[in-house]
XYZ file of C-alpha atoms in Angstrom:
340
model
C 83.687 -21.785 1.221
C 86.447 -18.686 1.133
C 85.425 -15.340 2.059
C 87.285 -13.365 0.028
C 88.018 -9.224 -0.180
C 89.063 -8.692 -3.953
C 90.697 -4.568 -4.178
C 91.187 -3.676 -7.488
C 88.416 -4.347 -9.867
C 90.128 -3.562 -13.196
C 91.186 -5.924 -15.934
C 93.132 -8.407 -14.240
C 90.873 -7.681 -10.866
C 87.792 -8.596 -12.650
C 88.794 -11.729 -14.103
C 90.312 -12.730 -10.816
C 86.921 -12.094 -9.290
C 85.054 -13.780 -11.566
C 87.415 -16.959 -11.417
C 87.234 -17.260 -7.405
C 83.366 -16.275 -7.449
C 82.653 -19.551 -10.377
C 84.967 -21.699 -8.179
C 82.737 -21.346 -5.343
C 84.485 -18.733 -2.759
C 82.174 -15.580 -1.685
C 83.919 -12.820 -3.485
C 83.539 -8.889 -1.885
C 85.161 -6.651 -4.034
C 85.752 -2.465 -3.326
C 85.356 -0.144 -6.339
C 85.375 3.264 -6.222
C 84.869 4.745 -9.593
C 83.317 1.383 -11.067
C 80.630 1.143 -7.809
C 77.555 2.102 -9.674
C 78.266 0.027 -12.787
C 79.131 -3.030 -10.723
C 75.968 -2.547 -8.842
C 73.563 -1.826 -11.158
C 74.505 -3.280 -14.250
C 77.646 -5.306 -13.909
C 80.276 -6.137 -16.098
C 80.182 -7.623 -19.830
C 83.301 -10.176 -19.428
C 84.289 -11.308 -23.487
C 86.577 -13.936 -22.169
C 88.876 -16.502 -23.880
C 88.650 -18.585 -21.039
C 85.191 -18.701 -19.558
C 83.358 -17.046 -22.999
C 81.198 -14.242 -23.245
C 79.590 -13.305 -19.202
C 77.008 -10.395 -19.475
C 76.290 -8.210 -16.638
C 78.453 -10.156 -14.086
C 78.706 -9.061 -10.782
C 80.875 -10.252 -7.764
C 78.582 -11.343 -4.611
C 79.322 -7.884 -2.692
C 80.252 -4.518 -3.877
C 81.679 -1.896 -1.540
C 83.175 1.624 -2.023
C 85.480 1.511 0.692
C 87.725 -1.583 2.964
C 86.262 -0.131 5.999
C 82.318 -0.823 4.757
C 83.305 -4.398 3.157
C 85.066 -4.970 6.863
C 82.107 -3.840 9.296
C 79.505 -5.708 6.281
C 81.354 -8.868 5.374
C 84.277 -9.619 7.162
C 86.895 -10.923 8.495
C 87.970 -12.469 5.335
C 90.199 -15.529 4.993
C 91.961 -14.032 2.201
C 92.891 -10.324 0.973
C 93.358 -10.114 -3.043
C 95.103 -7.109 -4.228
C 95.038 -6.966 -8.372
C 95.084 -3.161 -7.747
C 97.798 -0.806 -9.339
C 100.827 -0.962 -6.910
C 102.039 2.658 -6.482
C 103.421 3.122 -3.179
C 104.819 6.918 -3.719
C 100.650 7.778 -3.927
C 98.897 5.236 -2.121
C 100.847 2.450 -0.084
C 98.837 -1.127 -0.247
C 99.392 -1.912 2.850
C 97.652 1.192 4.387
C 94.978 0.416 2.151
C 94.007 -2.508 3.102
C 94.707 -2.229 7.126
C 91.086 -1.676 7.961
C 90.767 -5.317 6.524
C 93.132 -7.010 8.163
C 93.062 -9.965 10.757
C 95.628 -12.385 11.946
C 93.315 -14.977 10.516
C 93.947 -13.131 6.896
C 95.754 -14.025 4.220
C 97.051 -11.826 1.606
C 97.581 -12.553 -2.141
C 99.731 -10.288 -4.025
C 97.911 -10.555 -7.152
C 100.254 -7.805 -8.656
C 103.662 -6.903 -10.602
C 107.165 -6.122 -9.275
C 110.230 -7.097 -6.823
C 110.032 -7.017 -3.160
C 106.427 -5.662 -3.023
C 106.473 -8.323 0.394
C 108.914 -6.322 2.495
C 106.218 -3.223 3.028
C 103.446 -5.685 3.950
C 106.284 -7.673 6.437
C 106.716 -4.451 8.223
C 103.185 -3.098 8.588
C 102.122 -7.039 9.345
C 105.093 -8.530 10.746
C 102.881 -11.815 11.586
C 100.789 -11.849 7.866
C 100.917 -15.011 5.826
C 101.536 -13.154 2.501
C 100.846 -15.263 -1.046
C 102.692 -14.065 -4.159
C 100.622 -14.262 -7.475
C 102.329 -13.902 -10.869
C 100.170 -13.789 -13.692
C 100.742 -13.917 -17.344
C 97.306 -13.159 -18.707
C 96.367 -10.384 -21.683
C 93.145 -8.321 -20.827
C 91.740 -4.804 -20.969
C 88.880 -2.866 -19.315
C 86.788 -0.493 -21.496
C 84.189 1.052 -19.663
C 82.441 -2.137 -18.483
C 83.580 -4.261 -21.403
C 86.572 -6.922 -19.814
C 88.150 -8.479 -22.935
C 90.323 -10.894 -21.889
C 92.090 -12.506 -24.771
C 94.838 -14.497 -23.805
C 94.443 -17.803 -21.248
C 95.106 -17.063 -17.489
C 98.105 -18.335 -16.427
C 99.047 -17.785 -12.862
C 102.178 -18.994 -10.313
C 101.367 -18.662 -6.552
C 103.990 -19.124 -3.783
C 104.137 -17.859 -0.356
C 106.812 -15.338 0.623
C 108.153 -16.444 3.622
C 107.648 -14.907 6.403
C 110.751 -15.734 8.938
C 108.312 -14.400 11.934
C 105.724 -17.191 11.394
C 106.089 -21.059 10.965
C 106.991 -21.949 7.445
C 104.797 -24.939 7.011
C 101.436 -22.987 7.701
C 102.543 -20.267 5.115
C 103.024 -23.253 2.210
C 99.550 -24.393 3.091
C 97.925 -21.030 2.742
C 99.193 -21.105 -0.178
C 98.594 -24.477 -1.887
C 94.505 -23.869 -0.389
C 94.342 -20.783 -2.121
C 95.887 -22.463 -4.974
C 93.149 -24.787 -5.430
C 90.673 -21.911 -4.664
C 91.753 -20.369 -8.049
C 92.212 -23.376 -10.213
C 89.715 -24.510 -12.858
C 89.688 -26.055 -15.887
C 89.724 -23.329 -17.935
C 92.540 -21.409 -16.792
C 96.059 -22.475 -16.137
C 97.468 -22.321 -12.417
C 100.224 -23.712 -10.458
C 101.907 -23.666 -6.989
C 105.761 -23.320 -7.159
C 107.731 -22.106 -4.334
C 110.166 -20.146 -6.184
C 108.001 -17.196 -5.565
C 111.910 -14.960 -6.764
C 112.381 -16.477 -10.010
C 109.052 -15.952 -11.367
C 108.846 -12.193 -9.889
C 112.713 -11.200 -11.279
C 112.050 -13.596 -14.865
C 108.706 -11.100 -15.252
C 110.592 -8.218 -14.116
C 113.516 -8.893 -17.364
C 110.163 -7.331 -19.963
C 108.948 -4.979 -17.296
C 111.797 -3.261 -15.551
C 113.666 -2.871 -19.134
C 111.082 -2.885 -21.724
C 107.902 -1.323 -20.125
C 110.074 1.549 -18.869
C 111.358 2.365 -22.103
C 108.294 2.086 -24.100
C 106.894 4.801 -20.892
C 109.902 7.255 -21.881
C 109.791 7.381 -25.569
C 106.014 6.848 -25.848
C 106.116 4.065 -28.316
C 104.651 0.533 -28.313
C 107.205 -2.748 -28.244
C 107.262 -3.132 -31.781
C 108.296 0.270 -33.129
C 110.355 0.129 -30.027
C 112.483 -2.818 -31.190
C 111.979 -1.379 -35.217
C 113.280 1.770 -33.723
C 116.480 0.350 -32.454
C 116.075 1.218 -28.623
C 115.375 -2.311 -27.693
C 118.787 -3.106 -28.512
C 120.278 -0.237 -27.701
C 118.668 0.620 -24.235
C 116.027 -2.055 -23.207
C 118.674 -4.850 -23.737
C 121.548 -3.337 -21.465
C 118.652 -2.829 -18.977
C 117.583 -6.561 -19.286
C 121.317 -7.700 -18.744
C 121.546 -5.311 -15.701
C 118.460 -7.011 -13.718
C 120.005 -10.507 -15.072
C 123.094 -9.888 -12.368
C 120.878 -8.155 -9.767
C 118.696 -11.348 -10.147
C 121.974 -13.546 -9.650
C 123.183 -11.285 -6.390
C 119.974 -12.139 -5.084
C 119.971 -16.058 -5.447
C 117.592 -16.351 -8.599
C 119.670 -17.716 -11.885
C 117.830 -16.887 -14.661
C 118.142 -18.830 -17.856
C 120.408 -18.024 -20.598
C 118.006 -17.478 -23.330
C 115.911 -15.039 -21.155
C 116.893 -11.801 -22.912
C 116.229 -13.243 -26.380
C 112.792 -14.311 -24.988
C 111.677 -11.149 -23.962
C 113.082 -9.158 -26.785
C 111.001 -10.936 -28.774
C 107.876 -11.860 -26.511
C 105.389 -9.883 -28.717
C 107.014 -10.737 -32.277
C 103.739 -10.110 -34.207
C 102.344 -7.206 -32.302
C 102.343 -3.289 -32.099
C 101.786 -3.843 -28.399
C 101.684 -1.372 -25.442
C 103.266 -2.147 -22.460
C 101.112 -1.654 -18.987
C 103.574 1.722 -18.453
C 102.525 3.234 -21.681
C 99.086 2.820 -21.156
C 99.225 4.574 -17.776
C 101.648 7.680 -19.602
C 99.014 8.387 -22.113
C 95.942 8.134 -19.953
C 98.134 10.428 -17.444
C 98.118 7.426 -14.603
C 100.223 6.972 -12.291
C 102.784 4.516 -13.006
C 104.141 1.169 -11.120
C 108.181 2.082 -11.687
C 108.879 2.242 -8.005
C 108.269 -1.603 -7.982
C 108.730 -2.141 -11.543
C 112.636 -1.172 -11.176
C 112.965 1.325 -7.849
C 112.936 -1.909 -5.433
C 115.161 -3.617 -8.099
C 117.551 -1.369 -7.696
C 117.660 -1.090 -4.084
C 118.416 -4.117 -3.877
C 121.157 -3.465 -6.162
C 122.705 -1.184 -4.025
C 122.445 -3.604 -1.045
C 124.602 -6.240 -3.121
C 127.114 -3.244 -4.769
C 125.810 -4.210 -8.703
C 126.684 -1.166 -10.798
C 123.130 -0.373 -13.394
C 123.905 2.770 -14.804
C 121.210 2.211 -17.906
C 118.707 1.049 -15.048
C 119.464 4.191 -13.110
C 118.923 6.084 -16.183
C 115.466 4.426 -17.009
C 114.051 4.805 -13.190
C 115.176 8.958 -12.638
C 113.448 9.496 -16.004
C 110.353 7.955 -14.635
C 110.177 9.332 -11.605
C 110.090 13.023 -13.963
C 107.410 11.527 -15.830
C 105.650 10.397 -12.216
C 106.361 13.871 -11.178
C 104.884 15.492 -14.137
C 101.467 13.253 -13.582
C 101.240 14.252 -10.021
C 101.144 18.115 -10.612
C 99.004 17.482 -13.333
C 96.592 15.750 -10.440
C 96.739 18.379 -7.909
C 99.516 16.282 -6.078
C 101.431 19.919 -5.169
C 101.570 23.336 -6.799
C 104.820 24.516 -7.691
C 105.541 28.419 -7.275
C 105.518 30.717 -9.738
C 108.758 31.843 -10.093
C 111.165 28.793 -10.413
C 113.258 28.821 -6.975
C 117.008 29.136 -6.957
C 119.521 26.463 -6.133
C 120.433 27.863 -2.898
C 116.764 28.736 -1.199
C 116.736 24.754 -0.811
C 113.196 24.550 -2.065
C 111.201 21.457 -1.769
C 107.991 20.268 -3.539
C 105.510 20.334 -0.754
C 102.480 17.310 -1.122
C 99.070 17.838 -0.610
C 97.762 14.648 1.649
């Protein structure tokens, strides 16, 4: 039986919970602003998979890694279905109070090169990548999850540890999240999953963030073509420089991946609730590693500065700094001072 720390309880969190707790591992979650729900009442899960769960609950709530640690731990595997934004709140630093030699850690989350932060905070970690293709939402404590769960584990390899113990890790926790309901599978090629996801998110989440419109009206509106698509074909040949060879009809996929639908990407969502957004691993890393191959991405640049205004613009809005009064001039060398 797994003992398992789950952090991040939202939509994709909760259904991962729910899966590992039915399959028979002990699940602890942490939840901050969900904690009293989850304790007292639990969630109402309307699922496509596993049909309608009232009031479930995961085996252990926390509010914090450090309680779940000193309660319930050391855990054989970390989960982390949690928003990655590493400009507000690294993951690794998160879950550090968690960690053991002994633990695993499953990447349960979107993005390109999310492993080399955990590498250099845990240069011996096993680390697990999870790609998921699953549709779900969280309203209050309603999870409506309305498309199958569809998941591809691998381990990133970890050149510090020995390779074979990493590709067992991850074929156990493979069969940890396997059912019959949902639809999982071990594949090695932890790259080409992460950079054929990133083809819709780096280019087509982005956009839809910027201009505030869904997919659809996006691609009615003529800046799939026009902006989305030249971002697509950019991450195509950073994919390439980086070993992964994507297929030819890839583009044409995810141009039309939601032919049918008026349907908000995961960046959109976060712009109009004023969240904070994943484009640092959505399309930053990408294009770092750009720049360590020489790939020119000139719409791709484009797409990431205007995010980072939009991130900017969310962060004041939170408290993140306070800018002066008076706008400085160019030559007093200001800069935006963040509150911890």
């Amino acid at each position: 039986m797994a003992n398992v720390l789950l952090v991040g309880m939202g939509a994709v969190g909760s259904i991962a919970a729910y899966t590992l707790q039915r399959n028979g591992s002990v699940v602890s979650v942490v939840a901050r602003s969900a904690y009293d729900i989850l304790t007292n009442e639990g969630f109402n899960l309307e699922s496509c998979d596993y049909g309608n769960i009232l009031n479930y609950k995961p085996n252990f709530v926390f509010k914090s890694i450090s309680d779940a640690m000193k309660s319930k731990g050391p855990f054989d595997y970390i989960v982390i279905t949690t928003k990655n934004i590493p400009d507000i709140q690294p993951v690794e630093n998160l879950i550090a109070p968690a960690f053991t030699k002994n633990t695993s850690i499953v990447l349960l989350e979107n993005g390109i090169g999310i492993e080399r932060s955990m590498f250099k905070t845990f240069p011996d970690s096993i680390v697990i990548s999870g790609v998921t293709l699953i549709g779900t939402t969280l309203y209050g404590k309603i999870v409506k999850h309305f498309s199958q769960d569809i998941v591809s584990f691998g381990p990133f390899i970890n050149p510090n540890i020995e390779k074979g113990l990493q590709i067992e890790k991850a074929k156990e926790f493979t069969k940890l999240y396997s059912n019959e309901k949902n639809k999982i599978e071990y594949n090695e090629n932890v790259k080409y999953f992460r950079w054929r996801k990133l083809i819709f998110n780096g280019a087509v989440n982005t956009t839809c963030a910027i201009t505030g419109v869904d997919s659809g009206r996006l691609d009615m509106f003529g800046g799939m073509h026009e902006v989305s698509v030249p971002a697509m074909k950019e991450i195509v040949e950073i994919a390439k420089a980086d070993g992964v060879e994507l297929p030819n009809d890839i583009i044409n996929f995810m141009v039309r991946l939601d032919d049918g639908e008026y349907a908000p990407p995961s960046m959109l969502i976060d712009v109009r609730r004023n969240q904070y957004t994943e484009y640092k691993v959505l399309l930053g890393n990408a294009l770092e590693i750009a720049r360590e191959y020489g790939i020119k991405t000139p719409t791709c640049d484009i797409l990431y500065h205007l995010c980072k205004v939009i991130q900017m613009r969310i962060m004041e809005s939170h408290g993140k700094f306070v800018l002066p009064e008076k706008r400085p001039l160019i030559d007093e060398n200001y800069q935006i001072q963040f509150k911890e």
